[in-house]
Amino acid sequence: MLNITRKIPFFIRCKGFSTSSIAYAKKKASKKEVPTEKVLLGRPSNNLSMGVVGLPNIGKSSLFNALTNSSVPAENYPFCTIDPSEARVRVPDDRFDWLVDTYQPDKITPAHLTVVDIAGLVRGASQGAGLGNAFLSNVASVDAIYHLVRTFENDDITHVENTINPVRDLEIIQNELRIKDEEMLERQLIELTKLAKFPDSKRLPGTMSKKEELAVVEKLANFMAQGRDVRKGDWNNNEVNTINSLHLLTAKPMIYLCNSSEEDFINGNHNKHLPDIQRWVDENNKGDLIIPLSVSVESKLVDMSKEEAEAYLNDNRIESQLPRVILAGYKALDLIHYFTCGKQEVRAWTVRNNAKAPQAAGVIHTDFERGFISAEIMKYHDLKELGSENAVKAAGKFLQKGKEYVMEDGDIAHFKFNGNLRDSIIHNKRPCTNPVLLCSDQQEKVELRYGNRINRLLKLIDIGSATQTPKAQSVKCVIQHIY
């Protein structure tokens, strides 16, 4: 059989002759549909905060002090707190404690949750009562809410409504948040109705038109008119982006904390108000978490020594609820953390749930995300079961992951990325345009070829091979995050 492909060089030399009739058609590349990532309600950040919200004089500042081991004034009169107080709370994690015991590092950095103590809201706060507008703006600045409600009777502690009625108190706070959101949506409707009449000449590609924004705001207003909180709606990505731009109060996750007396809590939370609170939450915000606790008990535990606290808990057969409160807040913010481990430091890095490996690497340093190559991942349970990193590697469970890998809570990670030495060591100002390979392996220590100085964020230690040529230099570095 004639092999026509052998004639191609001759055909090419013939002026005006086309070879298109015998060219082999390329197979069409199969297009894989990339699933659209769901946009989350709230700020796209890893540095998120919980706010303690409720009526005045119900134990908010005392709870804040117990959570954060602080000393914010807690007095028996309304509005003893005016300016919000903020503190970071350690996130309890047995895995972190085990890693610290295993690696025996020089430095430890656990995961933290930011908590804000917000002054009490009162009936009519949305109209300015009790400095309400200022306090509501403080609520807007946090990302999720601990809604504390009083369920204990005590004639010595005044109540702004004069009687103990937790369901009424819950409705007061919820109504004030809703009214503020409805006012915001009403202003947006007026503004967008005017703007929608004109063409969007300055509209950026990929953004919504004013008419589309108007339709979303109308949908939100109708939804809230049914007495529902925004966080309970099923919204598409465009709608979520609009909600996030409006910073709506009822879009924030909510956890209900029921402050019982010490006696009720020790007796197994036999509080007559708890069933009513459960019914109200099921009717109004089904699925929201309720945590009964006693701020009085938690405050006592903070003032005790470790031995005294353990004895008190054992004698009364109770547990502190603060770890549960902290972990619930962390989960409500949709946060997880992964670990980097070595002799120098064991550290927990907080990221949003479903973050991909490059985004997680970027929390350590932005260069890690920009030049991401791969992530070396160990699972905590594998390390604990097998006992060492070498054993994990020998068992074939030291995983190499790429850019699409979704980080899981408790991953132990090392990152590799391409960077430019001049970008990474700005302080040295040594000209270098060769690509370098950087990783977060903190176990090897040698001096940096380009100097021993450290910049504000990173210390780079060169363990590059002397056999590498200047034209194709590959320098492996240890990254140590410092302050």
PDB file of N, CA and C in Angstrom, residues 176-242:
ATOM      1  N   GLU A 176     -34.930  43.398  66.699  1.00  0.00           N
ATOM      2  CA  GLU A 176     -34.055  44.555  66.485  1.00  0.00           C
ATOM      3  C   GLU A 176     -33.088  44.306  65.329  1.00  0.00           C
ATOM      4  N   LEU A 177     -32.549  43.093  65.240  1.00  0.00           N
ATOM      5  CA  LEU A 177     -31.647  42.762  64.130  1.00  0.00           C
ATOM      6  C   LEU A 177     -32.399  42.775  62.805  1.00  0.00           C
ATOM      7  N   ARG A 178     -33.620  42.240  62.813  1.00  0.00           N
ATOM      8  CA  ARG A 178     -34.407  42.194  61.576  1.00  0.00           C
ATOM      9  C   ARG A 178     -34.809  43.594  61.119  1.00  0.00           C
ATOM     10  N   ILE A 179     -35.229  44.423  62.059  1.00  0.00           N
ATOM     11  CA  ILE A 179     -35.642  45.786  61.696  1.00  0.00           C
ATOM     12  C   ILE A 179     -34.481  46.535  61.051  1.00  0.00           C
ATOM     13  N   LYS A 180     -33.288  46.367  61.616  1.00  0.00           N
ATOM     14  CA  LYS A 180     -32.114  47.043  61.053  1.00  0.00           C
ATOM     15  C   LYS A 180     -31.849  46.561  59.635  1.00  0.00           C
ATOM     16  N   ASP A 181     -31.978  45.259  59.395  1.00  0.00           N
ATOM     17  CA  ASP A 181     -31.776  44.719  58.047  1.00  0.00           C
ATOM     18  C   ASP A 181     -32.848  45.219  57.084  1.00  0.00           C
ATOM     19  N   GLU A 182     -34.082  45.267  57.543  1.00  0.00           N
ATOM     20  CA  GLU A 182     -35.175  45.730  56.680  1.00  0.00           C
ATOM     21  C   GLU A 182     -34.984  47.192  56.291  1.00  0.00           C
ATOM     22  N   GLU A 183     -34.483  47.991  57.230  1.00  0.00           N
ATOM     23  CA  GLU A 183     -34.189  49.392  56.908  1.00  0.00           C
ATOM     24  C   GLU A 183     -33.085  49.487  55.859  1.00  0.00           C
ATOM     25  N   MET A 184     -32.067  48.666  55.992  1.00  0.00           N
ATOM     26  CA  MET A 184     -30.980  48.635  55.011  1.00  0.00           C
ATOM     27  C   MET A 184     -31.513  48.256  53.626  1.00  0.00           C
ATOM     28  N   LEU A 185     -32.358  47.223  53.563  1.00  0.00           N
ATOM     29  CA  LEU A 185     -32.901  46.780  52.279  1.00  0.00           C
ATOM     30  C   LEU A 185     -33.811  47.842  51.668  1.00  0.00           C
ATOM     31  N   GLU A 186     -34.552  48.538  52.507  1.00  0.00           N
ATOM     32  CA  GLU A 186     -35.426  49.606  51.998  1.00  0.00           C
ATOM     33  C   GLU A 186     -34.607  50.723  51.357  1.00  0.00           C
ATOM     34  N   ARG A 187     -33.500  51.098  51.991  1.00  0.00           N
ATOM     35  CA  ARG A 187     -32.635  52.128  51.409  1.00  0.00           C
ATOM     36  C   ARG A 187     -32.035  51.647  50.090  1.00  0.00           C
ATOM     37  N   GLN A 188     -31.637  50.381  50.052  1.00  0.00           N
ATOM     38  CA  GLN A 188     -31.071  49.825  48.825  1.00  0.00           C
ATOM     39  C   GLN A 188     -32.098  49.785  47.700  1.00  0.00           C
ATOM     40  N   LEU A 189     -33.333  49.456  48.030  1.00  0.00           N
ATOM     41  CA  LEU A 189     -34.387  49.415  47.009  1.00  0.00           C
ATOM     42  C   LEU A 189     -34.597  50.788  46.382  1.00  0.00           C
ATOM     43  N   ILE A 190     -34.604  51.819  47.204  1.00  0.00           N
ATOM     44  CA  ILE A 190     -34.795  53.183  46.693  1.00  0.00           C
ATOM     45  C   ILE A 190     -33.642  53.576  45.782  1.00  0.00           C
ATOM     46  N   GLU A 191     -32.411  53.308  46.239  1.00  0.00           N
ATOM     47  CA  GLU A 191     -31.233  53.695  45.455  1.00  0.00           C
ATOM     48  C   GLU A 191     -31.143  52.913  44.151  1.00  0.00           C
ATOM     49  N   LEU A 192     -31.340  51.584  44.220  1.00  0.00           N
ATOM     50  CA  LEU A 192     -31.200  50.749  43.022  1.00  0.00           C
ATOM     51  C   LEU A 192     -32.321  50.992  42.024  1.00  0.00           C
ATOM     52  N   THR A 193     -33.505  51.340  42.511  1.00  0.00           N
ATOM     53  CA  THR A 193     -34.615  51.658  41.602  1.00  0.00           C
ATOM     54  C   THR A 193     -34.270  52.861  40.740  1.00  0.00           C
ATOM     55  N   LYS A 194     -33.605  53.847  41.338  1.00  0.00           N
ATOM     56  CA  LYS A 194     -33.174  55.022  40.568  1.00  0.00           C
ATOM     57  C   LYS A 194     -32.071  54.654  39.578  1.00  0.00           C
ATOM     58  N   LEU A 195     -31.064  53.911  40.060  1.00  0.00           N
ATOM     59  CA  LEU A 195     -29.911  53.588  39.216  1.00  0.00           C
ATOM     60  C   LEU A 195     -30.270  52.637  38.082  1.00  0.00           C
ATOM     61  N   ALA A 196     -31.264  51.778  38.300  1.00  0.00           N
ATOM     62  CA  ALA A 196     -31.625  50.784  37.284  1.00  0.00           C
ATOM     63  C   ALA A 196     -32.242  51.416  36.043  1.00  0.00           C
ATOM     64  N   LYS A 197     -32.639  52.679  36.139  1.00  0.00           N
ATOM     65  CA  LYS A 197     -33.240  53.366  34.984  1.00  0.00           C
ATOM     66  C   LYS A 197     -32.195  53.791  33.959  1.00  0.00           C
ATOM     67  N   PHE A 198     -30.931  53.788  34.369  1.00  0.00           N
ATOM     68  CA  PHE A 198     -29.861  54.257  33.490  1.00  0.00           C
ATOM     69  C   PHE A 198     -28.969  53.083  33.081  1.00  0.00           C
ATOM     70  N   PRO A 199     -28.334  53.176  31.902  1.00  0.00           N
ATOM     71  CA  PRO A 199     -27.424  52.098  31.468  1.00  0.00           C
ATOM     72  C   PRO A 199     -26.198  52.016  32.369  1.00  0.00           C
ATOM     73  N   ASP A 200     -25.692  50.782  32.546  1.00  0.00           N
ATOM     74  CA  ASP A 200     -24.503  50.567  33.391  1.00  0.00           C
ATOM     75  C   ASP A 200     -23.243  50.785  32.564  1.00  0.00           C
ATOM     76  N   SER A 201     -22.912  52.040  32.321  1.00  0.00           N
ATOM     77  CA  SER A 201     -21.758  52.340  31.465  1.00  0.00           C
ATOM     78  C   SER A 201     -20.438  51.950  32.121  1.00  0.00           C
ATOM     79  N   LYS A 202     -20.383  51.993  33.455  1.00  0.00           N
ATOM     80  CA  LYS A 202     -19.137  51.688  34.161  1.00  0.00           C
ATOM     81  C   LYS A 202     -19.140  50.287  34.771  1.00  0.00           C
ATOM     82  N   ARG A 203     -20.027  49.453  34.305  1.00  0.00           N
ATOM     83  CA  ARG A 203     -20.136  48.097  34.848  1.00  0.00           C
ATOM     84  C   ARG A 203     -18.934  47.249  34.458  1.00  0.00           C
ATOM     85  N   LEU A 204     -18.327  46.599  35.419  1.00  0.00           N
ATOM     86  CA  LEU A 204     -17.168  45.748  35.169  1.00  0.00           C
ATOM     87  C   LEU A 204     -17.611  44.385  34.661  1.00  0.00           C
ATOM     88  N   PRO A 205     -16.796  43.741  33.810  1.00  0.00           N
ATOM     89  CA  PRO A 205     -17.138  42.402  33.312  1.00  0.00           C
ATOM     90  C   PRO A 205     -17.312  41.418  34.467  1.00  0.00           C
ATOM     91  N   GLY A 206     -18.350  40.590  34.381  1.00  0.00           N
ATOM     92  CA  GLY A 206     -18.579  39.575  35.406  1.00  0.00           C
ATOM     93  C   GLY A 206     -19.352  40.063  36.610  1.00  0.00           C
ATOM     94  N   THR A 207     -19.713  41.349  36.628  1.00  0.00           N
ATOM     95  CA  THR A 207     -20.486  41.881  37.747  1.00  0.00           C
ATOM     96  C   THR A 207     -21.949  42.008  37.354  1.00  0.00           C
ATOM     97  N   MET A 208     -22.800  42.107  38.352  1.00  0.00           N
ATOM     98  CA  MET A 208     -24.237  42.187  38.100  1.00  0.00           C
ATOM     99  C   MET A 208     -24.631  43.595  37.676  1.00  0.00           C
ATOM    100  N   SER A 209     -25.663  43.666  36.851  1.00  0.00           N
ATOM    101  CA  SER A 209     -26.217  44.968  36.486  1.00  0.00           C
ATOM    102  C   SER A 209     -27.050  45.495  37.652  1.00  0.00           C
ATOM    103  N   LYS A 210     -27.380  46.775  37.609  1.00  0.00           N
ATOM    104  CA  LYS A 210     -28.194  47.361  38.676  1.00  0.00           C
ATOM    105  C   LYS A 210     -29.581  46.727  38.711  1.00  0.00           C
ATOM    106  N   LYS A 211     -30.095  46.365  37.539  1.00  0.00           N
ATOM    107  CA  LYS A 211     -31.404  45.700  37.499  1.00  0.00           C
ATOM    108  C   LYS A 211     -31.337  44.339  38.181  1.00  0.00           C
ATOM    109  N   GLU A 212     -30.240  43.625  37.949  1.00  0.00           N
ATOM    110  CA  GLU A 212     -30.077  42.314  38.593  1.00  0.00           C
ATOM    111  C   GLU A 212     -29.920  42.468  40.104  1.00  0.00           C
ATOM    112  N   GLU A 213     -29.153  43.476  40.525  1.00  0.00           N
ATOM    113  CA  GLU A 213     -29.001  43.731  41.962  1.00  0.00           C
ATOM    114  C   GLU A 213     -30.346  44.085  42.584  1.00  0.00           C
ATOM    115  N   LEU A 214     -31.117  44.882  41.870  1.00  0.00           N
ATOM    116  CA  LEU A 214     -32.439  45.273  42.362  1.00  0.00           C
ATOM    117  C   LEU A 214     -33.322  44.048  42.565  1.00  0.00           C
ATOM    118  N   ALA A 215     -33.266  43.111  41.622  1.00  0.00           N
ATOM    119  CA  ALA A 215     -34.074  41.891  41.727  1.00  0.00           C
ATOM    120  C   ALA A 215     -33.677  41.074  42.961  1.00  0.00           C
ATOM    121  N   VAL A 216     -32.380  41.023  43.251  1.00  0.00           N
ATOM    122  CA  VAL A 216     -31.905  40.278  44.425  1.00  0.00           C
ATOM    123  C   VAL A 216     -32.380  40.948  45.708  1.00  0.00           C
ATOM    124  N   VAL A 217     -32.263  42.267  45.777  1.00  0.00           N
ATOM    125  CA  VAL A 217     -32.680  42.988  46.986  1.00  0.00           C
ATOM    126  C   VAL A 217     -34.187  42.848  47.198  1.00  0.00           C
ATOM    127  N   GLU A 218     -34.960  42.882  46.115  1.00  0.00           N
ATOM    128  CA  GLU A 218     -36.410  42.669  46.228  1.00  0.00           C
ATOM    129  C   GLU A 218     -36.714  41.277  46.777  1.00  0.00           C
ATOM    130  N   LYS A 219     -35.962  40.292  46.300  1.00  0.00           N
ATOM    131  CA  LYS A 219     -36.144  38.916  46.790  1.00  0.00           C
ATOM    132  C   LYS A 219     -35.813  38.825  48.276  1.00  0.00           C
ATOM    133  N   LEU A 220     -34.733  39.486  48.694  1.00  0.00           N
ATOM    134  CA  LEU A 220     -34.355  39.497  50.106  1.00  0.00           C
ATOM    135  C   LEU A 220     -35.430  40.162  50.964  1.00  0.00           C
ATOM    136  N   ALA A 221     -35.947  41.292  50.485  1.00  0.00           N
ATOM    137  CA  ALA A 221     -36.971  42.021  51.237  1.00  0.00           C
ATOM    138  C   ALA A 221     -38.231  41.173  51.398  1.00  0.00           C
ATOM    139  N   ASN A 222     -38.627  40.482  50.336  1.00  0.00           N
ATOM    140  CA  ASN A 222     -39.808  39.615  50.409  1.00  0.00           C
ATOM    141  C   ASN A 222     -39.576  38.446  51.363  1.00  0.00           C
ATOM    142  N   PHE A 223     -38.356  37.928  51.348  1.00  0.00           N
ATOM    143  CA  PHE A 223     -38.010  36.807  52.232  1.00  0.00           C
ATOM    144  C   PHE A 223     -38.107  37.240  53.693  1.00  0.00           C
ATOM    145  N   MET A 224     -37.558  38.416  54.009  1.00  0.00           N
ATOM    146  CA  MET A 224     -37.583  38.894  55.387  1.00  0.00           C
ATOM    147  C   MET A 224     -38.986  39.305  55.817  1.00  0.00           C
ATOM    148  N   ALA A 225     -39.812  39.707  54.867  1.00  0.00           N
ATOM    149  CA  ALA A 225     -41.189  40.080  55.192  1.00  0.00           C
ATOM    150  C   ALA A 225     -41.985  38.885  55.717  1.00  0.00           C
ATOM    151  N   GLN A 226     -41.496  37.676  55.434  1.00  0.00           N
ATOM    152  CA  GLN A 226     -42.140  36.463  55.940  1.00  0.00           C
ATOM    153  C   GLN A 226     -41.681  36.123  57.358  1.00  0.00           C
ATOM    154  N   GLY A 227     -40.865  37.002  57.958  1.00  0.00           N
ATOM    155  CA  GLY A 227     -40.387  36.772  59.314  1.00  0.00           C
ATOM    156  C   GLY A 227     -39.251  35.781  59.397  1.00  0.00           C
ATOM    157  N   ARG A 228     -38.429  35.713  58.353  1.00  0.00           N
ATOM    158  CA  ARG A 228     -37.337  34.736  58.315  1.00  0.00           C
ATOM    159  C   ARG A 228     -35.994  35.458  58.272  1.00  0.00           C
ATOM    160  N   ASP A 229     -34.997  34.847  58.902  1.00  0.00           N
ATOM    161  CA  ASP A 229     -33.645  35.406  58.886  1.00  0.00           C
ATOM    162  C   ASP A 229     -32.946  35.035  57.587  1.00  0.00           C
ATOM    163  N   VAL A 230     -32.113  35.942  57.087  1.00  0.00           N
ATOM    164  CA  VAL A 230     -31.464  35.758  55.783  1.00  0.00           C
ATOM    165  C   VAL A 230     -30.628  34.484  55.747  1.00  0.00           C
ATOM    166  N   ARG A 231     -29.982  34.126  56.859  1.00  0.00           N
ATOM    167  CA  ARG A 231     -29.105  32.947  56.863  1.00  0.00           C
ATOM    168  C   ARG A 231     -29.871  31.653  56.612  1.00  0.00           C
ATOM    169  N   LYS A 232     -31.200  31.687  56.724  1.00  0.00           N
ATOM    170  CA  LYS A 232     -32.009  30.486  56.535  1.00  0.00           C
ATOM    171  C   LYS A 232     -32.494  30.323  55.099  1.00  0.00           C
ATOM    172  N   GLY A 233     -32.110  31.242  54.216  1.00  0.00           N
ATOM    173  CA  GLY A 233     -32.528  31.147  52.817  1.00  0.00           C
ATOM    174  C   GLY A 233     -31.590  30.291  51.989  1.00  0.00           C
ATOM    175  N   ASP A 234     -32.066  29.861  50.825  1.00  0.00           N
ATOM    176  CA  ASP A 234     -31.248  29.105  49.870  1.00  0.00           C
ATOM    177  C   ASP A 234     -30.898  30.056  48.731  1.00  0.00           C
ATOM    178  N   TRP A 235     -29.657  30.560  48.721  1.00  0.00           N
ATOM    179  CA  TRP A 235     -29.263  31.620  47.801  1.00  0.00           C
ATOM    180  C   TRP A 235     -28.212  31.118  46.822  1.00  0.00           C
ATOM    181  N   ASN A 236     -28.299  31.623  45.574  1.00  0.00           N
ATOM    182  CA  ASN A 236     -27.251  31.284  44.600  1.00  0.00           C
ATOM    183  C   ASN A 236     -26.046  32.207  44.803  1.00  0.00           C
ATOM    184  N   ASN A 237     -24.995  31.983  44.027  1.00  0.00           N
ATOM    185  CA  ASN A 237     -23.745  32.726  44.249  1.00  0.00           C
ATOM    186  C   ASN A 237     -23.902  34.227  44.064  1.00  0.00           C
ATOM    187  N   ASN A 238     -24.635  34.644  43.025  1.00  0.00           N
ATOM    188  CA  ASN A 238     -24.838  36.080  42.811  1.00  0.00           C
ATOM    189  C   ASN A 238     -25.581  36.707  43.983  1.00  0.00           C
ATOM    190  N   GLU A 239     -26.578  35.977  44.485  1.00  0.00           N
ATOM    191  CA  GLU A 239     -27.347  36.494  45.618  1.00  0.00           C
ATOM    192  C   GLU A 239     -26.485  36.566  46.883  1.00  0.00           C
ATOM    193  N   VAL A 240     -25.646  35.553  47.082  1.00  0.00           N
ATOM    194  CA  VAL A 240     -24.756  35.559  48.254  1.00  0.00           C
ATOM    195  C   VAL A 240     -23.778  36.731  48.178  1.00  0.00           C
ATOM    196  N   ASN A 241     -23.250  37.001  46.983  1.00  0.00           N
ATOM    197  CA  ASN A 241     -22.332  38.141  46.831  1.00  0.00           C
ATOM    198  C   ASN A 241     -23.021  39.452  47.190  1.00  0.00           C
ATOM    199  N   THR A 242     -24.278  39.590  46.795  1.00  0.00           N
ATOM    200  CA  THR A 242     -25.031  40.798  47.145  1.00  0.00           C
ATOM    201  C   THR A 242     -25.256  40.873  48.651  1.00  0.00           C
TER     202      THR A 242
END
